[in-house]
């Protein structure tokens, strides 16, 4: 492992706008701020004016969640909550995603208009023009994924502009506009390679970030058109395609090419800090190397035993930059946002030999709580709390563990605190982390409480780009992909996760395993908790089917025998760990497949049920969210999405 720079300055935009960014709750940094007025007041006379204006755009990046209530997350909010994955959505009067993204397009559009009037050398402002094109594409993309075809806005609108009353453009027209804007950003010639952007500008938009985002958009639209129901027969917006709109294969080919260009740029590398973490393991209880991936997602100064800083993370291609002094995340993340896995996801994690649990000779089964964690993917070992294993808490309060004290034995830590992770199996009323609890984006920093975490959030990272490359290649190959293509993409991810390579020979003996299915498995595991799951299920055309089966968690019984979850005493209170009276639906009584992909292990009798199938009501109409009714009232030319 090459020596890495351990010093990083906070990207200047954070400092410029720090006093104008609130961090008390989730919505604060998304709300329209006085910076809109600042943008209006800029005279755009000098390159510095354009730079200041473009720096403002980054404040619209935030911490994105959205995988809760999916088929993979046990953050279900069961009971009175209206949850997306259960299909309980209703047409809202107003929608913050609609409002915010249209609101946020004004500033990039204004910069582009002012750039056309700039009397100086255009090369002086080319970088900032490229940034504006990117952000206009970004906000259109957020709208497209959620609502389908929407009105395209390419000017800074005033209240009297007729565009405010325009009908929706088709999905294809919006997608074409997004790609055109990304191409325009690249064509400015002003965007720098990440190789030329220093640590002092961490978070700055790079040439590679635009290429990576373009690859994401092209893969999404190609697979949506190929698989999603009613993909181009949308009664709301029609199927109008701009002249020269690319074919599915053309989009896949370009997605593959752009992804490969980023992979070959030399600007990024996968996070693999096993050697660094192993070097600082002193105590017998230290398992830093096995948990090295955890530290990528919680990286701050002082947040890990190896002393790594944000500058050591070369995997993030585009990120929301946070800072403890100037821009905290401001959400209750470590306490309320750990994405815990369902039974389905637990069985999707591979064993060390590269095979799924139903085929692996090294899988230990379910009899004891730790059995299913042994000889498994390091993403399972490091990003899901292992039962009855000790973990440092966060913050300074003894009630939450007092933060990590590296080099100190747990028994010598904060007095009276029990650092043992104990699975929650007493009641379903919590609605999250039942049976299994996720550790991704959960800090153990001694100085960070639940609203002061300041690790950066990945918007695009190299692992996703590698997954895009593999999926596009497999789609182009009719479900086939060479070992060579796997080796430059997915197998790099598997290697740093302690999993044997995926090869054609590995899966050939198993009729239920396919290359496309295994690539999708890798994507589901790698990006879990990063707001991809619902979008992926939709573009693969399997959202209704994947979200329909009952959701379960730990095996309380297996093969008719009680597991350790049922028999063990609760180390933190009197009685057993599992309380059967605390759960409404009991245990699964028959074997069923939780997935349309046969390569994912079936759920057997004896698993604790979190949500019954009858309550999973996601339907085809949920592929697109409803247009907020207030928008239709204000603009009758808008049409509602089918079914709403």
Coordinates of C-alpha atoms in Angstrom, one line a residue:
X1 CA 0.0 0.0 0.0
X2 CA 1.5 3.3 -1.0
X3 CA 2.1 6.0 1.5
X4 CA -0.8 8.5 1.5
X5 CA -1.0 12.1 2.3
X6 CA -2.5 12.5 5.8
X7 CA -3.3 16.2 5.6
X8 CA -6.4 17.7 4.1
X9 CA -7.9 21.1 4.2
X10 CA -11.6 21.6 4.0
X11 CA -12.8 22.5 0.6
X12 CA -13.2 26.3 0.5
X13 CA -16.8 26.4 -0.4
X14 CA -17.6 25.0 3.0
X15 CA -15.8 27.9 4.6
X16 CA -17.3 30.5 2.3
X17 CA -20.9 29.5 3.1
X18 CA -20.5 28.0 6.5
X19 CA -22.3 30.7 8.4
X20 CA -25.3 30.4 6.1
X21 CA -25.7 26.7 6.5
X22 CA -27.8 25.4 9.4
X23 CA -27.3 21.9 10.7
X24 CA -30.0 21.4 13.4
X25 CA -32.1 18.9 11.5
X26 CA -32.3 16.9 8.3
X27 CA -34.1 19.6 6.2
X28 CA -32.0 22.6 7.2
X29 CA -29.4 22.4 4.5
X30 CA -31.9 21.5 1.9
X31 CA -34.1 24.5 2.5
X32 CA -33.8 27.5 0.3
X33 CA -31.4 29.9 2.0
X34 CA -30.3 33.5 1.8
X35 CA -27.7 32.3 -0.7
X36 CA -30.4 32.6 -3.4
X37 CA -30.4 36.3 -2.8
X38 CA -26.6 36.2 -2.8
X39 CA -26.7 34.6 -6.3
X40 CA -29.0 37.3 -7.5
X41 CA -26.7 40.0 -6.3
X42 CA -23.5 38.8 -7.9
X43 CA -22.6 41.0 -10.9
X44 CA -20.7 38.3 -12.8
X45 CA -18.0 40.8 -13.9
X46 CA -14.9 38.8 -13.0
X47 CA -13.9 35.1 -12.9
X48 CA -14.0 35.3 -9.1
X49 CA -17.7 36.2 -9.3
X50 CA -18.4 33.1 -11.4
X51 CA -16.3 30.9 -9.0
X52 CA -18.2 32.2 -6.0
X53 CA -21.5 31.5 -7.7
X54 CA -20.5 28.0 -8.7
X55 CA -19.2 27.2 -5.2
X56 CA -22.7 27.8 -3.9
X57 CA -24.1 24.9 -6.0
X58 CA -22.3 22.4 -3.8
X59 CA -24.3 23.4 -0.8
X60 CA -27.2 21.6 -2.4
X61 CA -25.4 18.3 -1.9
X62 CA -26.5 16.6 1.3
X63 CA -26.7 13.2 3.1
X64 CA -29.0 11.1 1.1
X65 CA -30.8 8.1 2.5
X66 CA -33.7 6.2 1.0
X67 CA -33.0 2.5 1.3
X68 CA -35.2 2.2 4.4
X69 CA -38.3 0.0 4.0
X70 CA -36.8 -1.7 0.9
X71 CA -36.6 -5.5 0.7
X72 CA -33.0 -5.3 2.1
X73 CA -33.5 -3.0 5.1
X74 CA -35.1 -3.9 8.4
X75 CA -35.7 -0.2 9.1
X76 CA -39.4 -0.7 8.4
X77 CA -41.2 1.7 10.6
X78 CA -44.0 -0.9 11.1
X79 CA -47.3 0.3 12.5
X80 CA -48.9 3.6 11.7
X81 CA -46.0 4.9 9.6
X82 CA -46.6 5.4 5.9
X83 CA -43.7 3.6 4.4
X84 CA -42.5 3.8 0.8
X85 CA -41.6 0.1 0.4
X86 CA -45.0 -1.0 1.5
X87 CA -46.6 1.1 -1.2
X88 CA -48.5 3.3 1.1
X89 CA -47.6 6.5 -0.8
X90 CA -50.4 9.0 -1.5
X91 CA -50.4 11.9 -3.9
X92 CA -49.1 14.8 -1.8
X93 CA -50.2 18.4 -1.9
X94 CA -46.5 19.5 -2.0
X95 CA -43.3 17.6 -2.5
X96 CA -39.9 18.9 -1.4
X97 CA -38.0 17.0 -4.1
X98 CA -40.1 18.7 -6.8
X99 CA -39.8 22.1 -5.1
X100 CA -36.2 22.0 -4.2
X101 CA -34.8 20.7 -7.4
X102 CA -36.6 23.2 -9.5
X103 CA -35.7 25.9 -7.1
X104 CA -32.0 24.9 -7.3
X105 CA -31.9 25.0 -11.0
X106 CA -32.3 28.8 -11.0
X107 CA -28.7 29.4 -9.9
X108 CA -26.9 27.2 -12.5
X109 CA -29.2 28.6 -15.3
X110 CA -28.4 32.1 -14.2
X111 CA -24.7 31.5 -14.3
X112 CA -25.0 30.0 -17.8
X113 CA -26.9 33.0 -19.0
X114 CA -24.4 35.4 -17.5
X115 CA -21.5 33.4 -19.0
X116 CA -23.0 34.0 -22.5
X117 CA -22.8 37.7 -21.7
X118 CA -19.2 37.7 -20.2
X119 CA -16.9 40.0 -22.0
X120 CA -13.7 38.5 -20.9
X121 CA -11.9 35.4 -22.1
X122 CA -14.3 32.5 -21.9
X123 CA -11.5 30.2 -20.8
X124 CA -11.3 32.1 -17.6
X125 CA -14.7 30.9 -16.6
X126 CA -14.9 27.6 -18.4
X127 CA -14.6 25.5 -15.2
X128 CA -17.5 27.3 -13.6
X129 CA -19.6 27.0 -16.7
X130 CA -18.9 23.3 -16.7
X131 CA -20.0 23.1 -13.1
X132 CA -23.2 24.9 -13.9
X133 CA -24.0 22.4 -16.7
X134 CA -23.4 19.5 -14.3
X135 CA -25.7 20.8 -11.6
X136 CA -28.5 21.5 -14.0
X137 CA -28.2 17.9 -15.2
X138 CA -28.0 16.7 -11.5
X139 CA -31.3 18.4 -10.6
X140 CA -33.1 17.3 -13.7
X141 CA -31.9 13.8 -12.9
X142 CA -33.3 13.8 -9.4
X143 CA -36.6 14.8 -10.8
X144 CA -36.5 12.2 -13.7
X145 CA -35.9 9.3 -11.4
X146 CA -38.7 10.2 -9.1
X147 CA -41.4 11.5 -11.4
X148 CA -40.5 10.4 -15.0
X149 CA -41.0 13.1 -17.6
X150 CA -41.0 16.6 -16.1
X151 CA -40.9 20.1 -17.6
X152 CA -37.3 20.9 -18.7
X153 CA -36.0 24.2 -17.4
X154 CA -33.0 25.8 -19.1
X155 CA -33.3 29.4 -18.1
X156 CA -33.6 31.4 -14.9
X157 CA -37.3 31.7 -14.6
X158 CA -39.2 34.8 -13.5
X159 CA -42.7 34.8 -12.2
X160 CA -44.2 35.9 -15.6
X161 CA -42.4 33.3 -17.8
X162 CA -44.6 31.0 -19.8
X163 CA -42.4 28.1 -19.0
X164 CA -43.9 28.0 -15.6
X165 CA -47.1 26.7 -17.2
X166 CA -45.5 24.3 -19.6
X167 CA -46.5 20.7 -19.9
X168 CA -44.3 17.8 -19.0
X169 CA -41.6 16.8 -21.4
X170 CA -41.3 13.1 -22.1
X171 CA -38.9 10.9 -20.2
X172 CA -36.7 10.7 -23.3
X173 CA -36.5 14.4 -23.7
X174 CA -35.5 14.9 -20.1
X175 CA -32.8 12.1 -20.4
X176 CA -31.5 13.7 -23.6
X177 CA -31.3 17.1 -21.9
X178 CA -29.3 15.6 -19.0
X179 CA -26.8 13.9 -21.3
X180 CA -26.5 17.0 -23.4
X181 CA -25.7 19.1 -20.3
X182 CA -23.1 16.6 -19.2
X183 CA -21.5 16.6 -22.6
X184 CA -21.6 20.4 -22.6
X185 CA -19.8 20.3 -19.2
X186 CA -17.1 18.1 -20.6
X187 CA -16.8 20.2 -23.8
X188 CA -16.0 23.4 -21.9
X189 CA -12.5 22.2 -21.4
X190 CA -12.4 23.8 -18.1
X191 CA -13.1 20.9 -15.7
X192 CA -9.9 19.5 -14.2
X193 CA -9.0 15.9 -13.7
X194 CA -9.0 14.7 -10.2
X195 CA -5.3 14.2 -10.7
X196 CA -4.9 17.9 -10.9
X197 CA -7.2 18.8 -7.9
X198 CA -5.4 18.9 -4.6
X199 CA -6.5 17.7 -1.2
X200 CA -7.3 21.3 -0.3
X201 CA -10.2 21.2 -2.8
X202 CA -11.7 18.0 -1.7
X203 CA -15.3 17.8 -3.1
X204 CA -14.6 19.9 -6.2
X205 CA -16.3 18.6 -9.3
X206 CA -13.8 16.8 -11.6
X207 CA -13.8 15.7 -15.2
X208 CA -14.0 12.1 -14.0
X209 CA -17.0 12.9 -11.8
X210 CA -19.0 14.1 -14.8
X211 CA -18.0 11.0 -16.8
X212 CA -19.0 8.8 -13.9
X213 CA -22.3 10.5 -13.5
X214 CA -23.0 10.2 -17.2
X215 CA -22.3 6.5 -17.1
X216 CA -24.8 6.2 -14.2
X217 CA -27.5 8.1 -16.2
X218 CA -26.9 6.0 -19.4
X219 CA -27.0 2.7 -17.6
X220 CA -30.2 3.7 -15.7
X221 CA -32.0 4.9 -18.8
X222 CA -30.9 1.9 -21.0
X223 CA -32.1 -0.7 -18.4
X224 CA -35.2 1.3 -17.6
X225 CA -36.2 1.2 -21.3
X226 CA -35.3 -2.4 -21.5
X227 CA -37.0 -3.7 -18.4
X228 CA -39.3 -1.3 -16.6
X229 CA -43.1 -1.7 -17.2
X230 CA -44.7 1.0 -19.4
X231 CA -41.2 2.5 -19.8
X232 CA -42.0 4.4 -23.0
X233 CA -45.8 4.1 -23.1
X234 CA -46.3 6.6 -20.4
X235 CA -49.8 8.2 -20.7
X236 CA -48.6 11.2 -18.7
X237 CA -45.8 12.3 -20.9
X238 CA -46.0 10.3 -24.1
X239 CA -43.1 8.6 -25.8
X240 CA -41.6 11.4 -27.8
X241 CA -37.9 10.9 -28.5
X242 CA -35.6 13.6 -29.7
X243 CA -34.0 13.1 -33.1
X244 CA -31.0 10.9 -32.7
X245 CA -32.0 9.5 -29.4
X246 CA -29.6 6.5 -28.7
X247 CA -30.6 2.9 -28.7
X248 CA -30.4 0.8 -25.6
X249 CA -27.2 -0.8 -26.8
X250 CA -25.7 2.6 -27.7
X251 CA -26.4 3.8 -24.2
X252 CA -24.9 0.7 -22.6
X253 CA -21.8 1.0 -24.8
X254 CA -21.3 4.6 -23.9
X255 CA -21.9 3.9 -20.2
X256 CA -19.3 1.2 -20.4
X257 CA -16.8 3.5 -22.2
X258 CA -17.3 6.3 -19.7
X259 CA -16.9 4.0 -16.7
X260 CA -13.7 2.5 -18.2
X261 CA -12.3 6.0 -18.8
X262 CA -12.8 6.8 -15.1
X263 CA -11.4 3.4 -14.0
X264 CA -8.3 4.0 -16.1
X265 CA -7.8 7.6 -15.2
X266 CA -5.5 6.8 -12.2
X267 CA -7.3 9.4 -10.2
X268 CA -9.0 7.1 -7.8
X269 CA -8.4 3.8 -6.0
X270 CA -10.6 1.5 -4.0
X271 CA -10.3 1.9 -0.2
X272 CA -8.3 -1.0 1.1
X273 CA -6.8 -0.3 4.5
X274 CA -6.4 -3.8 5.8
X275 CA -2.6 -3.5 6.1
X276 CA -2.8 -0.2 7.8
X277 CA -5.4 -1.4 10.3
X278 CA -3.6 -4.7 10.9
X279 CA -0.5 -2.8 11.8
X280 CA -2.2 -1.0 14.7
X281 CA -3.9 -4.1 16.2
X282 CA -2.5 -4.6 19.6
X283 CA -5.1 -6.2 21.8
X284 CA -6.6 -9.6 21.2
X285 CA -10.0 -8.0 20.8
X286 CA -8.9 -5.7 18.0
X287 CA -10.4 -6.6 14.7
X288 CA -9.7 -3.4 12.8
X289 CA -8.6 -5.1 9.6
X290 CA -11.8 -7.1 9.3
X291 CA -13.7 -3.8 9.7
X292 CA -11.6 -1.7 7.5
X293 CA -14.5 -0.9 5.2
X294 CA -16.4 0.5 8.1
X295 CA -13.8 3.2 8.6
X296 CA -14.2 4.5 5.0
X297 CA -17.8 5.5 5.7
X298 CA -17.0 7.2 9.1
X299 CA -13.7 8.9 8.2
X300 CA -12.8 12.0 10.2
X301 CA -9.7 13.1 12.0
X302 CA -9.4 10.9 15.1
X303 CA -12.1 8.6 13.9
X304 CA -10.0 5.4 13.4
X305 CA -7.2 3.6 15.1
X306 CA -4.7 4.1 12.2
X307 CA -5.0 7.9 12.2
X308 CA -6.3 8.0 8.7
X309 CA -7.9 11.3 7.5
X310 CA -10.3 12.2 4.7
X311 CA -7.3 12.7 2.4
X312 CA -6.6 9.0 2.6
X313 CA -9.9 8.2 0.9
X314 CA -9.2 8.0 -2.8
X315 CA -12.4 6.1 -3.6
X316 CA -15.0 8.9 -3.4
X317 CA -15.3 10.5 -6.9
X318 CA -18.0 13.0 -5.8
X319 CA -18.9 13.7 -2.2
X320 CA -20.8 15.9 0.1
X321 CA -18.1 17.6 2.2
X322 CA -18.9 18.0 5.9
X323 CA -16.8 19.6 8.6
X324 CA -17.2 19.6 12.4
X325 CA -16.6 23.3 12.7
X326 CA -18.4 24.6 9.6
X327 CA -20.9 22.1 8.3
X328 CA -22.0 19.1 10.5
X329 CA -24.3 16.5 8.9
X330 CA -27.0 17.6 11.4
X331 CA -29.0 14.4 11.3
X332 CA -29.5 11.8 14.0
X333 CA -27.5 9.3 12.0
X334 CA -25.6 7.2 14.5
X335 CA -28.6 6.7 16.7
X336 CA -31.4 6.5 14.2
X337 CA -30.0 5.8 10.8
X338 CA -28.1 2.5 10.9
X339 CA -29.3 0.4 8.0
X340 CA -29.8 -3.0 9.3
X341 CA -30.2 -6.0 6.9
X342 CA -33.1 -8.3 6.5
X343 CA -32.9 -12.1 6.3
X344 CA -32.7 -11.6 2.5
X345 CA -29.7 -9.4 2.5
X346 CA -27.9 -11.5 5.1
X347 CA -28.2 -14.5 2.8
X348 CA -27.1 -12.4 -0.2
X349 CA -23.7 -11.8 1.3
X350 CA -21.2 -14.3 -0.1
X351 CA -18.9 -16.7 1.6
X352 CA -15.2 -16.3 1.4
X353 CA -15.0 -18.9 -1.3
X354 CA -17.1 -16.6 -3.5
X355 CA -20.3 -18.8 -3.4
X356 CA -23.7 -18.0 -1.8
X357 CA -24.6 -19.7 1.5
X358 CA -26.7 -22.4 -0.2
X359 CA -23.7 -23.7 -2.2
X360 CA -20.7 -22.9 -0.1
X361 CA -18.7 -25.6 1.7
X362 CA -17.4 -23.0 4.2
X363 CA -20.8 -21.7 5.4
X364 CA -21.3 -22.5 9.0
X365 CA -25.1 -22.4 9.1
X366 CA -27.3 -20.7 11.7
X367 CA -27.3 -22.8 14.8
X368 CA -25.1 -20.3 16.8
X369 CA -25.5 -16.6 16.4
X370 CA -21.9 -16.1 15.1
X371 CA -22.1 -19.0 12.6
X372 CA -23.5 -17.0 9.7
X373 CA -20.8 -14.3 10.2
X374 CA -17.9 -16.6 9.9
X375 CA -16.0 -17.1 6.6
X376 CA -18.1 -14.4 5.0
X377 CA -17.8 -11.2 3.1
X378 CA -16.0 -8.4 5.1
X379 CA -18.9 -6.1 4.2
X380 CA -21.0 -8.3 6.5
X381 CA -18.3 -8.6 9.1
X382 CA -17.5 -4.9 9.1
X383 CA -20.8 -3.2 8.3
X384 CA -23.2 -5.3 10.4
X385 CA -22.8 -5.6 14.2
X386 CA -21.8 -9.1 15.1
X387 CA -23.9 -10.5 18.0
X388 CA -22.3 -10.4 21.5
X389 CA -19.2 -8.7 20.1
X390 CA -17.9 -5.6 21.8
X391 CA -18.0 -2.3 19.9
X392 CA -17.1 1.2 21.0
X393 CA -19.9 3.7 21.3
X394 CA -19.9 7.2 20.0
X395 CA -19.7 10.7 21.5
X396 CA -18.6 11.6 25.0
X397 CA -21.6 10.5 27.0
X398 CA -21.3 7.3 28.9
X399 CA -24.9 6.5 28.0
X400 CA -23.8 5.9 24.4
X401 CA -20.4 4.4 25.1
X402 CA -18.2 7.5 25.4
X403 CA -16.5 7.0 22.0
X404 CA -13.6 4.8 20.8
X405 CA -10.6 4.6 23.1
X406 CA -8.2 2.8 20.7
X407 CA -5.5 0.8 22.4
X408 CA -7.6 0.4 25.6
X409 CA -9.3 -2.8 26.5
X410 CA -13.1 -2.6 26.6
X411 CA -13.2 -3.5 30.3
X412 CA -11.0 -0.5 30.9
X413 CA -13.2 1.9 29.0
X414 CA -16.0 4.1 30.3
X415 CA -17.0 2.6 33.7
X416 CA -20.1 0.5 33.9
X417 CA -20.9 0.8 30.2
X418 CA -21.6 -2.6 28.5
X419 CA -20.0 -2.5 25.1
X420 CA -21.4 -5.8 24.0
X421 CA -23.8 -5.6 21.0
X422 CA -27.0 -7.3 21.9
X423 CA -29.4 -8.0 19.1
X424 CA -32.9 -6.4 19.6
X425 CA -35.3 -9.3 19.8
X426 CA -37.7 -8.2 22.6
X427 CA -40.3 -6.2 20.6
X428 CA -41.3 -5.1 17.1
X429 CA -42.3 -1.6 18.3
X430 CA -38.9 -0.1 17.6
X431 CA -39.5 -0.7 13.9
X432 CA -35.8 -0.9 13.1
X433 CA -32.6 -2.9 13.7
X434 CA -34.6 -5.9 14.9
X435 CA -32.4 -9.0 14.9
X436 CA -29.6 -7.3 12.9
X437 CA -28.1 -3.8 13.2
X438 CA -26.1 -2.0 10.5
X439 CA -22.9 -0.2 11.2
X440 CA -22.5 1.8 8.0
X441 CA -22.4 5.6 8.7
X442 CA -22.4 5.0 12.5
X443 CA -19.6 6.8 14.1
X444 CA -17.5 5.6 17.0
X445 CA -15.7 9.0 17.3
X446 CA -15.1 10.0 20.9
X447 CA -16.1 13.6 20.1
X448 CA -19.1 13.1 17.9
X449 CA -22.7 12.8 19.2
X450 CA -25.7 11.9 17.0
X451 CA -26.1 15.2 15.3
X452 CA -22.4 16.3 15.0
X453 CA -21.0 13.6 12.8
X454 CA -18.9 15.2 10.0
X455 CA -17.7 12.4 7.8
X456 CA -18.2 13.0 4.1
X457 CA -21.0 11.4 2.2
X458 CA -20.3 9.5 -1.1
X459 CA -22.4 10.7 -4.0
X460 CA -20.4 8.7 -6.5
X461 CA -17.5 6.4 -5.7
X462 CA -15.2 4.1 -7.7
X463 CA -16.9 0.9 -6.6
X464 CA -20.1 2.1 -8.3
X465 CA -18.3 2.9 -11.5
X466 CA -16.8 -0.6 -11.5
X467 CA -20.3 -2.0 -11.0
X468 CA -21.6 0.1 -13.9
X469 CA -18.8 -1.2 -16.1
X470 CA -19.6 -4.8 -15.3
X471 CA -23.4 -4.5 -15.6
X472 CA -23.2 -2.7 -18.9
X473 CA -20.7 -5.2 -20.3
X474 CA -22.9 -8.1 -19.2
X475 CA -26.0 -6.5 -20.7
X476 CA -24.2 -5.9 -24.0
X477 CA -23.0 -9.6 -23.9
X478 CA -26.5 -11.0 -23.6
X479 CA -25.9 -12.0 -20.0
X480 CA -22.3 -13.0 -20.6
X481 CA -19.1 -11.3 -19.4
X482 CA -15.5 -12.4 -19.6
X483 CA -13.3 -13.2 -16.7
X484 CA -10.9 -10.4 -17.9
X485 CA -13.7 -7.8 -17.6
X486 CA -14.7 -9.2 -14.2
X487 CA -11.1 -8.9 -13.0
X488 CA -10.8 -5.2 -13.8
X489 CA -14.2 -4.4 -12.1
X490 CA -16.1 -6.5 -9.7
X491 CA -13.3 -8.8 -8.6
X492 CA -11.4 -5.8 -7.3
X493 CA -14.3 -5.0 -5.1
X494 CA -14.6 -8.7 -4.0
X495 CA -10.9 -8.9 -3.2
X496 CA -10.9 -6.0 -0.8
X497 CA -14.0 -7.6 0.7
X498 CA -12.2 -10.9 1.3
X499 CA -14.3 -12.8 -1.2
X500 CA -12.9 -15.1 -3.9
X501 CA -13.1 -13.8 -7.6
X502 CA -16.2 -14.2 -9.6
X503 CA -15.4 -16.4 -12.7
X504 CA -17.4 -18.2 -15.3
X505 CA -16.0 -21.5 -14.0
X506 CA -17.0 -20.7 -10.4
X507 CA -20.7 -20.4 -11.1
X508 CA -20.9 -22.9 -14.0
X509 CA -21.8 -26.0 -11.8
X510 CA -24.9 -24.2 -10.3
X511 CA -27.9 -23.8 -12.6
X512 CA -29.5 -21.1 -10.3
X513 CA -26.5 -18.8 -10.7
X514 CA -26.1 -16.4 -13.6
X515 CA -23.6 -13.7 -14.4
X516 CA -26.2 -10.9 -14.5
X517 CA -27.7 -12.1 -11.2
X518 CA -24.3 -12.2 -9.5
X519 CA -23.5 -8.7 -10.8
X520 CA -26.7 -7.4 -9.5
X521 CA -26.0 -9.2 -6.2
X522 CA -22.7 -7.4 -5.9
X523 CA -24.3 -4.0 -6.6
X524 CA -27.0 -4.6 -4.0
X525 CA -24.5 -5.5 -1.3
X526 CA -21.9 -2.9 -2.1
X527 CA -24.3 0.1 -2.3
X528 CA -26.7 -0.8 0.4
X529 CA -27.7 2.2 2.4
X530 CA -26.6 4.7 -0.2
X531 CA -30.0 5.3 -1.8
X532 CA -29.8 3.0 -4.8
X533 CA -32.1 0.1 -4.0
X534 CA -35.5 1.3 -5.1
X535 CA -34.1 2.9 -8.3
X536 CA -32.3 -0.4 -9.1
X537 CA -35.3 -2.5 -8.6
X538 CA -37.4 -0.2 -10.8
X539 CA -34.9 0.0 -13.7
X540 CA -34.6 -3.8 -13.6
X541 CA -38.3 -4.1 -13.8
X542 CA -38.7 -6.3 -10.7
X543 CA -39.7 -3.8 -8.0
X544 CA -43.2 -5.2 -7.4
X545 CA -41.9 -8.8 -7.3
X546 CA -38.9 -8.1 -5.1
X547 CA -40.9 -6.0 -2.6
X548 CA -43.8 -8.4 -2.3
X549 CA -42.5 -11.3 -0.2
X550 CA -42.7 -11.2 3.6
X551 CA -39.7 -9.6 5.3
X552 CA -37.9 -11.7 7.9
X553 CA -34.9 -11.4 10.2
X554 CA -33.0 -13.9 12.4
X555 CA -33.6 -17.6 12.4
X556 CA -35.2 -18.4 15.8
X557 CA -35.5 -22.0 14.6
X558 CA -33.7 -23.8 11.8
X559 CA -34.4 -27.4 10.6
X560 CA -36.9 -27.6 13.5
X561 CA -34.3 -26.9 16.2
X562 CA -34.1 -23.7 18.2
X563 CA -31.1 -21.6 17.4
X564 CA -28.9 -19.7 19.9
X565 CA -31.1 -16.6 19.4
X566 CA -33.9 -18.5 21.0
X567 CA -32.0 -20.1 23.9
X568 CA -29.4 -17.6 25.0
X569 CA -29.9 -15.3 28.0
X570 CA -30.0 -11.6 27.5
X571 CA -26.6 -10.2 28.8
X572 CA -28.1 -6.8 29.5
X573 CA -31.3 -7.8 31.3
X574 CA -33.1 -10.7 32.9
X575 CA -34.6 -13.3 30.8
X576 CA -33.9 -14.6 27.3
X577 CA -32.6 -12.6 24.4
X578 CA -35.7 -13.4 22.3
X579 CA -39.2 -12.6 23.5
X580 CA -41.8 -14.4 21.3
X581 CA -44.6 -12.4 22.8
X582 CA -43.1 -9.2 21.4
X583 CA -43.8 -10.0 17.8
X584 CA -47.2 -10.1 16.0
X585 CA -46.4 -12.4 13.2
X586 CA -44.3 -15.1 14.7
X587 CA -42.0 -17.3 12.6
X588 CA -42.1 -18.3 9.0
X589 CA -43.8 -21.7 8.6
X590 CA -42.9 -22.6 5.1
X591 CA -40.0 -22.2 2.7
X592 CA -40.3 -19.3 0.2
X593 CA -38.1 -17.4 -2.3
X594 CA -37.5 -13.8 -1.3
X595 CA -36.3 -12.9 -4.7
X596 CA -36.9 -13.3 -8.4
X597 CA -33.3 -14.3 -8.7
X598 CA -33.0 -18.0 -7.9
X599 CA -29.4 -17.6 -6.9
X600 CA -30.5 -16.0 -3.6
X601 CA -31.1 -18.5 -0.8
X602 CA -34.7 -19.3 0.0
X603 CA -36.0 -18.3 3.5
X604 CA -36.7 -21.4 5.5
X605 CA -39.2 -22.0 8.3
X606 CA -38.2 -20.5 11.6
X607 CA -37.2 -17.0 10.6
X608 CA -38.7 -14.1 12.6
X609 CA -41.3 -12.2 10.5
X610 CA -41.1 -8.4 10.4
X611 CA -43.6 -7.6 7.8
X612 CA -46.2 -10.0 6.2
X613 CA -46.6 -10.2 2.5
X614 CA -50.2 -9.0 2.7
X615 CA -48.9 -5.6 3.9
X616 CA -46.4 -5.2 1.1
X617 CA -48.5 -3.3 -1.4
X618 CA -46.0 -1.8 -3.7
X619 CA -47.5 -1.8 -7.2
X620 CA -46.7 -0.8 -10.8
X621 CA -48.0 2.7 -10.2
X622 CA -45.2 3.1 -7.6
X623 CA -42.6 3.0 -10.3
X624 CA -43.2 6.8 -10.6
X625 CA -44.1 9.0 -7.7
X626 CA -47.2 11.2 -8.0
X627 CA -46.9 14.8 -9.1
X628 CA -47.8 17.1 -6.2
X629 CA -51.4 18.2 -6.5
X630 CA -50.6 21.8 -5.8
X631 CA -48.4 21.9 -8.9
X632 CA -51.2 20.6 -11.1
X633 CA -53.5 23.1 -9.5
X634 CA -51.1 25.9 -10.4
X635 CA -50.3 24.5 -13.8
X636 CA -53.2 22.5 -15.4
X637 CA -50.9 21.6 -18.3
X638 CA -49.2 19.1 -16.0
X639 CA -50.7 15.6 -16.1
X640 CA -50.6 13.2 -13.2
X641 CA -48.7 9.9 -13.4
X642 CA -50.7 6.8 -14.2
X643 CA -52.6 5.3 -11.3
X644 CA -52.5 8.3 -9.0

